[in-house]
Amino acid sequence: MSAASRLSAGQRLERLLSIVPWVAARDGASIEEIARRFDYPQERLLSDLQDVVFMVGLYPFTPDQLIEVMVDDGKVWIRYAEYFERALRLSPDQALALVAAGQSLLAVPGAEADGPLARGLAKLARSLGLEGGAAIDVRLGAAPADIIDSLRTAESTNTQVEIDYYAFGRDERSRRVVDPLRLFVEGGQWYLFAYCHQAEDERVFRVDRVNAVNPTGTTFVPPDRRPVPTVYRPRDDDARVTLRLSPDAAWVPEHYPCESVERDGDDLVVELAVTAVPWLERLLLRLGPAATIEAASAGIPADLARIAATRLLERYDRGVSRK
Amino acid sequence: MSKLERLMNLTAALLSAERPLTARELRERVPGYPDEKASFRRAFERDKDDLREMGVPLVVEAVPGTDPIVDGYRIPKDEYYLRDPGLDPDELAALHLAARAVHFDSVSHAEALRKLGGVVDDPGEPGDLAALPNAPALASLFTALIEHRLVRFTYRGDERVVEPRRLDFQRGRWYLTGFDRLRDDERHFRLDRIEGEPATDDRDTAPPPVDSQATWRQPWELGDDHPVRARVLVDADQAGWVANELGEEVVAERRDDGSLVLEMGVSDEAAFRSFVLSFLDHGEVLDPPELRDMVVSWLRELSR
């Protein structure tokens, strides 16, 4: 049995208000099935039906005003419970949770447009009044259907794959062999958490930056406990940079995890972990005069923005790239 | 007499009531309350709280014909009863699977599914694909959307009166699309920028929503600079993720070397510049000359 072996009075009431209409609409539902469907310990269910529900009714509680519960050979019949003829309505949060979850999966590439999920969602939406133009759409993240599909298959069959990956932070394209451990979505992006044979460590990859997936033909043994992935966590040995930000760049600490943020007059002075130099180049080029490097680890030149800008200008100075 | 039995009897009494019942009447009609008046009150208050916490729509109304007015209680049937969507077992199972994969805030999907007939079988597939965040305004906007109500809220300091049309979750955020009555136009709102709780009023009904499309606007389309069409060349190594991120519709040309040319509307030059610079030296603005010059002079300034 599940966590429900000890239910509070409130939890029992919540479940019984759904069970009574369900059983009343069917003749002779089995106790075993009700217990399973509604997550109710079987013995407790039997006693609650016979000792509690059987005593429920309307004033003045004459026999004709009481709910009738009959149990015979592991089966239950409930009659005279008209006021409990339907379950309690879904709360707005519950309705939204179901619709949003359903729409999420429906929008995942590869979902059947007329499968059970689509049909169930359409019925649910109609019953809620989500008709006509009113709609809810959930797009978990943008990534090509075939890539998501191959990675999901590889994840569920423990198949090793070679991926062609563009590492945005390092601005580098490479092929690497990985064991896909978990595909997940966070903040509007699909991610693959995998053991990377090149890095000899676990890594998180952005699925929209995977250009191709090819099974290597080997399977792997997944770890007993698949660790909970996090999208980014600075490592102690990552380089660090201290930036002075004018008010135009005050959004930076809201978007990137900073090691420290200090106010200095109108400016902010922040320390950031730098996983790769190209990442910092992009940030500096974008911020322009709003950011200056105050201090940096070895390997990060203090005039990085100037160096990067000069490199980009060389391309522009060659003239427009016509065919 | 158990508390569970008392709560079930109370719910039955309130659901069947033809008119609001007073506390005194309920004490008489629902077995299991203490005799002493103050203890009855305490127990009755707790029961009401318990029912409301479960989402039972317990209303307080004046009992007709009382003067001075006496409060009465009932549960309106049309607010209590589930409008049963009549799901087939495979449809319920599919929803179960979806709810296990995509969590929404801290809402218990198990409880919601029990209302719809319970969880049929353990689908056995791995769950936990994504967790959708809630937003403070979401529940009330959702209610307004399905009940066709007008909503009023403050957005970036301005008052808005909006007929809700759709809610979209994109790029990790919730958006409302609706007809803005004060601006006489359809507008999009980021839920995290709505200040405070949106106000709805039962009397303020909106017409049933007309079809509106989810729009997925890019930062450089959101400004109020004079709109221009820009063309951007992106090298082969970056081509894959750019097309994924922006969609095929902005890809104007694919060259033999694997590079591609994007064509896009720009009404926020600063946002466009940030986007183009993210390619470092693997991309460049081709047209129009003004935007190319804008990027070049920005770089020129930084290279000094």
PDB file of N, CA, C and O in Angstrom, chain B residues 181-237:
ATOM      1  N   ARG B 181      -9.705  46.728 -23.246  1.00  0.00           N
ATOM      2  CA  ARG B 181     -10.820  47.620 -23.583  1.00  0.00           C
ATOM      3  C   ARG B 181     -10.417  49.081 -23.637  1.00  0.00           C
ATOM      4  O   ARG B 181     -10.954  49.851 -24.430  1.00  0.00           O
ATOM      5  N   LEU B 182      -9.456  49.472 -22.798  1.00  0.00           N
ATOM      6  CA  LEU B 182      -9.071  50.877 -22.774  1.00  0.00           C
ATOM      7  C   LEU B 182      -8.232  51.237 -23.997  1.00  0.00           C
ATOM      8  O   LEU B 182      -8.250  52.365 -24.461  1.00  0.00           O
ATOM      9  N   ARG B 183      -7.505  50.253 -24.520  1.00  0.00           N
ATOM     10  CA  ARG B 183      -6.673  50.506 -25.701  1.00  0.00           C
ATOM     11  C   ARG B 183      -7.327  49.989 -26.969  1.00  0.00           C
ATOM     12  O   ARG B 183      -6.771  50.127 -28.055  1.00  0.00           O
ATOM     13  N   ASP B 184      -8.489  49.340 -26.816  1.00  0.00           N
ATOM     14  CA  ASP B 184      -9.275  48.895 -27.950  1.00  0.00           C
ATOM     15  C   ASP B 184      -8.462  48.002 -28.888  1.00  0.00           C
ATOM     16  O   ASP B 184      -8.510  48.151 -30.101  1.00  0.00           O
ATOM     17  N   ASP B 185      -7.703  47.075 -28.313  1.00  0.00           N
ATOM     18  CA  ASP B 185      -6.836  46.236 -29.130  1.00  0.00           C
ATOM     19  C   ASP B 185      -6.453  44.983 -28.343  1.00  0.00           C
ATOM     20  O   ASP B 185      -6.511  44.982 -27.119  1.00  0.00           O
ATOM     21  N   GLU B 186      -6.033  43.935 -29.083  1.00  0.00           N
ATOM     22  CA  GLU B 186      -5.552  42.747 -28.401  1.00  0.00           C
ATOM     23  C   GLU B 186      -4.126  42.977 -27.902  1.00  0.00           C
ATOM     24  O   GLU B 186      -3.300  43.512 -28.630  1.00  0.00           O
ATOM     25  N   ARG B 187      -3.877  42.608 -26.657  1.00  0.00           N
ATOM     26  CA  ARG B 187      -2.552  42.822 -26.066  1.00  0.00           C
ATOM     27  C   ARG B 187      -2.065  41.553 -25.366  1.00  0.00           C
ATOM     28  O   ARG B 187      -2.865  40.702 -24.977  1.00  0.00           O
ATOM     29  N   HIS B 188      -0.745  41.470 -25.190  1.00  0.00           N
ATOM     30  CA  HIS B 188      -0.138  40.360 -24.444  1.00  0.00           C
ATOM     31  C   HIS B 188       0.440  40.897 -23.142  1.00  0.00           C
ATOM     32  O   HIS B 188       1.025  41.976 -23.123  1.00  0.00           O
ATOM     33  N   PHE B 189       0.271  40.114 -22.096  1.00  0.00           N
ATOM     34  CA  PHE B 189       0.776  40.540 -20.790  1.00  0.00           C
ATOM     35  C   PHE B 189       1.602  39.426 -20.162  1.00  0.00           C
ATOM     36  O   PHE B 189       1.182  38.269 -20.185  1.00  0.00           O
ATOM     37  N   ARG B 190       2.759  39.790 -19.637  1.00  0.00           N
ATOM     38  CA  ARG B 190       3.551  38.824 -18.890  1.00  0.00           C
ATOM     39  C   ARG B 190       2.985  38.773 -17.484  1.00  0.00           C
ATOM     40  O   ARG B 190       2.892  39.802 -16.824  1.00  0.00           O
ATOM     41  N   LEU B 191       2.643  37.564 -17.020  1.00  0.00           N
ATOM     42  CA  LEU B 191       1.989  37.471 -15.716  1.00  0.00           C
ATOM     43  C   LEU B 191       2.857  37.971 -14.570  1.00  0.00           C
ATOM     44  O   LEU B 191       2.349  38.508 -13.590  1.00  0.00           O
ATOM     45  N   ASP B 192       4.177  37.804 -14.697  1.00  0.00           N
ATOM     46  CA  ASP B 192       5.021  38.248 -13.586  1.00  0.00           C
ATOM     47  C   ASP B 192       5.134  39.765 -13.534  1.00  0.00           C
ATOM     48  O   ASP B 192       5.736  40.309 -12.624  1.00  0.00           O
ATOM     49  N   ARG B 193       4.575  40.459 -14.539  1.00  0.00           N
ATOM     50  CA  ARG B 193       4.590  41.923 -14.491  1.00  0.00           C
ATOM     51  C   ARG B 193       3.256  42.504 -14.066  1.00  0.00           C
ATOM     52  O   ARG B 193       3.093  43.715 -14.002  1.00  0.00           O
ATOM     53  N   ILE B 194       2.265  41.621 -13.838  1.00  0.00           N
ATOM     54  CA  ILE B 194       0.980  42.108 -13.343  1.00  0.00           C
ATOM     55  C   ILE B 194       1.155  42.413 -11.858  1.00  0.00           C
ATOM     56  O   ILE B 194       1.660  41.583 -11.107  1.00  0.00           O
ATOM     57  N   GLU B 195       0.766  43.611 -11.470  1.00  0.00           N
ATOM     58  CA  GLU B 195       0.986  44.015 -10.083  1.00  0.00           C
ATOM     59  C   GLU B 195      -0.228  43.662  -9.243  1.00  0.00           C
ATOM     60  O   GLU B 195      -1.343  44.043  -9.579  1.00  0.00           O
ATOM     61  N   GLY B 196       0.000  42.913  -8.189  1.00  0.00           N
ATOM     62  CA  GLY B 196      -1.093  42.543  -7.292  1.00  0.00           C
ATOM     63  C   GLY B 196      -2.019  41.517  -7.912  1.00  0.00           C
ATOM     64  O   GLY B 196      -1.727  40.941  -8.950  1.00  0.00           O
ATOM     65  N   GLU B 197      -3.139  41.293  -7.240  1.00  0.00           N
ATOM     66  CA  GLU B 197      -4.101  40.276  -7.677  1.00  0.00           C
ATOM     67  C   GLU B 197      -5.089  40.920  -8.654  1.00  0.00           C
ATOM     68  O   GLU B 197      -5.657  41.962  -8.370  1.00  0.00           O
ATOM     69  N   PRO B 198      -5.316  40.326  -9.840  1.00  0.00           N
ATOM     70  CA  PRO B 198      -6.300  40.895 -10.759  1.00  0.00           C
ATOM     71  C   PRO B 198      -7.695  40.836 -10.134  1.00  0.00           C
ATOM     72  O   PRO B 198      -8.017  39.882  -9.438  1.00  0.00           O
ATOM     73  N   ALA B 199      -8.493  41.865 -10.381  1.00  0.00           N
ATOM     74  CA  ALA B 199      -9.840  41.906  -9.815  1.00  0.00           C
ATOM     75  C   ALA B 199     -10.854  41.428 -10.851  1.00  0.00           C
ATOM     76  O   ALA B 199     -10.786  41.812 -12.015  1.00  0.00           O
ATOM     77  N   THR B 200     -11.765  40.558 -10.416  1.00  0.00           N
ATOM     78  CA  THR B 200     -12.852  40.147 -11.299  1.00  0.00           C
ATOM     79  C   THR B 200     -14.149  40.449 -10.584  1.00  0.00           C
ATOM     80  O   THR B 200     -14.199  40.524  -9.370  1.00  0.00           O
ATOM     81  N   ASP B 201     -15.186  40.602 -11.364  1.00  0.00           N
ATOM     82  CA  ASP B 201     -16.474  40.914 -10.786  1.00  0.00           C
ATOM     83  C   ASP B 201     -17.527  40.057 -11.489  1.00  0.00           C
ATOM     84  O   ASP B 201     -17.539  39.989 -12.714  1.00  0.00           O
ATOM     85  N   ASP B 202     -18.389  39.403 -10.696  1.00  0.00           N
ATOM     86  CA  ASP B 202     -19.430  38.536 -11.267  1.00  0.00           C
ATOM     87  C   ASP B 202     -20.285  39.270 -12.282  1.00  0.00           C
ATOM     88  O   ASP B 202     -20.776  38.696 -13.239  1.00  0.00           O
ATOM     89  N   ARG B 203     -20.479  40.564 -12.048  1.00  0.00           N
ATOM     90  CA  ARG B 203     -21.389  41.316 -12.916  1.00  0.00           C
ATOM     91  C   ARG B 203     -20.716  41.757 -14.199  1.00  0.00           C
ATOM     92  O   ARG B 203     -21.364  42.156 -15.148  1.00  0.00           O
ATOM     93  N   ASP B 204     -19.382  41.704 -14.193  1.00  0.00           N
ATOM     94  CA  ASP B 204     -18.629  42.169 -15.355  1.00  0.00           C
ATOM     95  C   ASP B 204     -18.341  41.016 -16.299  1.00  0.00           C
ATOM     96  O   ASP B 204     -17.281  40.411 -16.260  1.00  0.00           O
ATOM     97  N   THR B 205     -19.290  40.689 -17.152  1.00  0.00           N
ATOM     98  CA  THR B 205     -19.002  39.574 -18.036  1.00  0.00           C
ATOM     99  C   THR B 205     -18.430  40.086 -19.345  1.00  0.00           C
ATOM    100  O   THR B 205     -18.742  41.176 -19.810  1.00  0.00           O
ATOM    101  N   ALA B 206     -17.569  39.267 -19.914  1.00  0.00           N
ATOM    102  CA  ALA B 206     -16.963  39.581 -21.199  1.00  0.00           C
ATOM    103  C   ALA B 206     -17.639  38.705 -22.240  1.00  0.00           C
ATOM    104  O   ALA B 206     -18.162  37.649 -21.904  1.00  0.00           O
ATOM    105  N   PRO B 207     -17.647  39.127 -23.503  1.00  0.00           N
ATOM    106  CA  PRO B 207     -18.193  38.244 -24.535  1.00  0.00           C
ATOM    107  C   PRO B 207     -17.332  36.990 -24.633  1.00  0.00           C
ATOM    108  O   PRO B 207     -16.155  37.032 -24.262  1.00  0.00           O
ATOM    109  N   PRO B 208     -17.906  35.862 -25.102  1.00  0.00           N
ATOM    110  CA  PRO B 208     -17.085  34.668 -25.250  1.00  0.00           C
ATOM    111  C   PRO B 208     -15.855  34.992 -26.107  1.00  0.00           C
ATOM    112  O   PRO B 208     -15.968  35.728 -27.084  1.00  0.00           O
ATOM    113  N   PRO B 209     -14.704  34.482 -25.731  1.00  0.00           N
ATOM    114  CA  PRO B 209     -13.473  34.858 -26.422  1.00  0.00           C
ATOM    115  C   PRO B 209     -13.497  34.488 -27.898  1.00  0.00           C
ATOM    116  O   PRO B 209     -14.020  33.451 -28.260  1.00  0.00           O
ATOM    117  N   VAL B 210     -12.951  35.342 -28.715  1.00  0.00           N
ATOM    118  CA  VAL B 210     -12.777  34.999 -30.126  1.00  0.00           C
ATOM    119  C   VAL B 210     -11.416  34.326 -30.254  1.00  0.00           C
ATOM    120  O   VAL B 210     -10.563  34.459 -29.393  1.00  0.00           O
ATOM    121  N   ASP B 211     -11.262  33.584 -31.338  1.00  0.00           N
ATOM    122  CA  ASP B 211     -10.006  32.894 -31.569  1.00  0.00           C
ATOM    123  C   ASP B 211      -8.848  33.856 -31.586  1.00  0.00           C
ATOM    124  O   ASP B 211      -8.910  34.906 -32.200  1.00  0.00           O
ATOM    125  N   SER B 212      -7.798  33.507 -30.881  1.00  0.00           N
ATOM    126  CA  SER B 212      -6.605  34.314 -31.016  1.00  0.00           C
ATOM    127  C   SER B 212      -5.425  33.373 -30.979  1.00  0.00           C
ATOM    128  O   SER B 212      -5.462  32.343 -30.330  1.00  0.00           O
ATOM    129  N   GLN B 213      -4.394  33.704 -31.687  1.00  0.00           N
ATOM    130  CA  GLN B 213      -3.250  32.810 -31.799  1.00  0.00           C
ATOM    131  C   GLN B 213      -2.228  33.117 -30.724  1.00  0.00           C
ATOM    132  O   GLN B 213      -2.049  34.257 -30.350  1.00  0.00           O
ATOM    133  N   ALA B 214      -1.577  32.050 -30.283  1.00  0.00           N
ATOM    134  CA  ALA B 214      -0.454  32.258 -29.377  1.00  0.00           C
ATOM    135  C   ALA B 214       0.614  32.986 -30.165  1.00  0.00           C
ATOM    136  O   ALA B 214       0.888  32.633 -31.294  1.00  0.00           O
ATOM    137  N   THR B 215       1.165  34.020 -29.610  1.00  0.00           N
ATOM    138  CA  THR B 215       2.252  34.664 -30.332  1.00  0.00           C
ATOM    139  C   THR B 215       3.513  34.523 -29.528  1.00  0.00           C
ATOM    140  O   THR B 215       3.496  34.512 -28.313  1.00  0.00           O
ATOM    141  N   TRP B 216       4.541  34.404 -30.220  1.00  0.00           N
ATOM    142  CA  TRP B 216       5.819  34.137 -29.631  1.00  0.00           C
ATOM    143  C   TRP B 216       6.706  35.245 -30.116  1.00  0.00           C
ATOM    144  O   TRP B 216       7.299  35.169 -31.186  1.00  0.00           O
ATOM    145  N   ARG B 217       6.748  36.331 -29.390  1.00  0.00           N
ATOM    146  CA  ARG B 217       7.503  37.477 -29.869  1.00  0.00           C
ATOM    147  C   ARG B 217       8.903  37.508 -29.294  1.00  0.00           C
ATOM    148  O   ARG B 217       9.116  37.151 -28.150  1.00  0.00           O
ATOM    149  N   GLN B 218       9.811  37.930 -30.095  1.00  0.00           N
ATOM    150  CA  GLN B 218      11.207  38.004 -29.691  1.00  0.00           C
ATOM    151  C   GLN B 218      11.473  39.381 -29.090  1.00  0.00           C
ATOM    152  O   GLN B 218      10.782  40.339 -29.409  1.00  0.00           O
ATOM    153  N   PRO B 219      12.507  39.466 -28.251  1.00  0.00           N
ATOM    154  CA  PRO B 219      12.793  40.753 -27.598  1.00  0.00           C
ATOM    155  C   PRO B 219      12.942  41.906 -28.597  1.00  0.00           C
ATOM    156  O   PRO B 219      12.517  43.023 -28.321  1.00  0.00           O
ATOM    157  N   TRP B 220      13.537  41.624 -29.793  1.00  0.00           N
ATOM    158  CA  TRP B 220      13.764  42.707 -30.755  1.00  0.00           C
ATOM    159  C   TRP B 220      12.498  43.094 -31.511  1.00  0.00           C
ATOM    160  O   TRP B 220      12.506  44.002 -32.310  1.00  0.00           O
ATOM    161  N   GLU B 221      11.378  42.387 -31.250  1.00  0.00           N
ATOM    162  CA  GLU B 221      10.113  42.759 -31.880  1.00  0.00           C
ATOM    163  C   GLU B 221       9.236  43.565 -30.931  1.00  0.00           C
ATOM    164  O   GLU B 221       8.130  43.940 -31.268  1.00  0.00           O
ATOM    165  N   LEU B 222       9.739  43.764 -29.710  1.00  0.00           N
ATOM    166  CA  LEU B 222       8.878  44.345 -28.686  1.00  0.00           C
ATOM    167  C   LEU B 222       9.056  45.848 -28.490  1.00  0.00           C
ATOM    168  O   LEU B 222       8.304  46.474 -27.780  1.00  0.00           O
ATOM    169  N   GLY B 223      10.075  46.434 -29.117  1.00  0.00           N
ATOM    170  CA  GLY B 223      10.354  47.848 -28.875  1.00  0.00           C
ATOM    171  C   GLY B 223       9.466  48.764 -29.701  1.00  0.00           C
ATOM    172  O   GLY B 223       8.601  48.310 -30.435  1.00  0.00           O
ATOM    173  N   ASP B 224       9.687  50.067 -29.569  1.00  0.00           N
ATOM    174  CA  ASP B 224       8.897  50.978 -30.387  1.00  0.00           C
ATOM    175  C   ASP B 224       9.773  51.758 -31.375  1.00  0.00           C
ATOM    176  O   ASP B 224       9.398  52.816 -31.850  1.00  0.00           O
ATOM    177  N   ASP B 225      10.957  51.197 -31.708  1.00  0.00           N
ATOM    178  CA  ASP B 225      11.739  51.774 -32.794  1.00  0.00           C
ATOM    179  C   ASP B 225      10.967  51.543 -34.099  1.00  0.00           C
ATOM    180  O   ASP B 225      10.176  50.617 -34.194  1.00  0.00           O
ATOM    181  N   HIS B 226      11.247  52.384 -35.098  1.00  0.00           N
ATOM    182  CA  HIS B 226      10.592  52.234 -36.395  1.00  0.00           C
ATOM    183  C   HIS B 226      10.904  50.837 -36.958  1.00  0.00           C
ATOM    184  O   HIS B 226      12.069  50.465 -37.094  1.00  0.00           O
ATOM    185  N   PRO B 227       9.857  50.006 -37.225  1.00  0.00           N
ATOM    186  CA  PRO B 227      10.132  48.625 -37.625  1.00  0.00           C
ATOM    187  C   PRO B 227      10.838  48.519 -38.984  1.00  0.00           C
ATOM    188  O   PRO B 227      10.456  49.196 -39.942  1.00  0.00           O
ATOM    189  N   VAL B 228      11.877  47.685 -39.023  1.00  0.00           N
ATOM    190  CA  VAL B 228      12.580  47.431 -40.292  1.00  0.00           C
ATOM    191  C   VAL B 228      12.781  45.925 -40.437  1.00  0.00           C
ATOM    192  O   VAL B 228      12.707  45.188 -39.458  1.00  0.00           O
ATOM    193  N   ARG B 229      13.023  45.472 -41.679  1.00  0.00           N
ATOM    194  CA  ARG B 229      13.352  44.073 -41.917  1.00  0.00           C
ATOM    195  C   ARG B 229      14.869  43.957 -41.926  1.00  0.00           C
ATOM    196  O   ARG B 229      15.547  44.717 -42.621  1.00  0.00           O
ATOM    197  N   ALA B 230      15.396  43.030 -41.134  1.00  0.00           N
ATOM    198  CA  ALA B 230      16.842  42.860 -41.092  1.00  0.00           C
ATOM    199  C   ALA B 230      17.202  41.475 -41.609  1.00  0.00           C
ATOM    200  O   ALA B 230      16.426  40.535 -41.459  1.00  0.00           O
ATOM    201  N   ARG B 231      18.382  41.364 -42.231  1.00  0.00           N
ATOM    202  CA  ARG B 231      18.896  40.060 -42.656  1.00  0.00           C
ATOM    203  C   ARG B 231      20.220  39.810 -41.958  1.00  0.00           C
ATOM    204  O   ARG B 231      21.092  40.679 -41.909  1.00  0.00           O
ATOM    205  N   VAL B 232      20.351  38.606 -41.373  1.00  0.00           N
ATOM    206  CA  VAL B 232      21.527  38.266 -40.578  1.00  0.00           C
ATOM    207  C   VAL B 232      22.099  36.952 -41.094  1.00  0.00           C
ATOM    208  O   VAL B 232      21.359  35.977 -41.263  1.00  0.00           O
ATOM    209  N   LEU B 233      23.399  36.939 -41.353  1.00  0.00           N
ATOM    210  CA  LEU B 233      24.063  35.706 -41.791  1.00  0.00           C
ATOM    211  C   LEU B 233      24.621  34.980 -40.566  1.00  0.00           C
ATOM    212  O   LEU B 233      25.277  35.592 -39.719  1.00  0.00           O
ATOM    213  N   VAL B 234      24.350  33.675 -40.475  1.00  0.00           N
ATOM    214  CA  VAL B 234      24.826  32.875 -39.338  1.00  0.00           C
ATOM    215  C   VAL B 234      25.615  31.687 -39.878  1.00  0.00           C
ATOM    216  O   VAL B 234      25.133  30.958 -40.752  1.00  0.00           O
ATOM    217  N   ASP B 235      26.828  31.473 -39.351  1.00  0.00           N
ATOM    218  CA  ASP B 235      27.688  30.390 -39.838  1.00  0.00           C
ATOM    219  C   ASP B 235      27.127  29.005 -39.520  1.00  0.00           C
ATOM    220  O   ASP B 235      26.276  28.853 -38.643  1.00  0.00           O
ATOM    221  N   ALA B 236      27.677  28.006 -40.214  1.00  0.00           N
ATOM    222  CA  ALA B 236      27.138  26.645 -40.158  1.00  0.00           C
ATOM    223  C   ALA B 236      27.053  26.070 -38.737  1.00  0.00           C
ATOM    224  O   ALA B 236      26.047  25.477 -38.372  1.00  0.00           O
ATOM    225  N   ASP B 237      28.099  26.249 -37.928  1.00  0.00           N
ATOM    226  CA  ASP B 237      28.104  25.624 -36.609  1.00  0.00           C
ATOM    227  C   ASP B 237      26.980  26.129 -35.706  1.00  0.00           C
ATOM    228  O   ASP B 237      26.512  25.436 -34.814  1.00  0.00           O
TER     229      ASP B 237
END
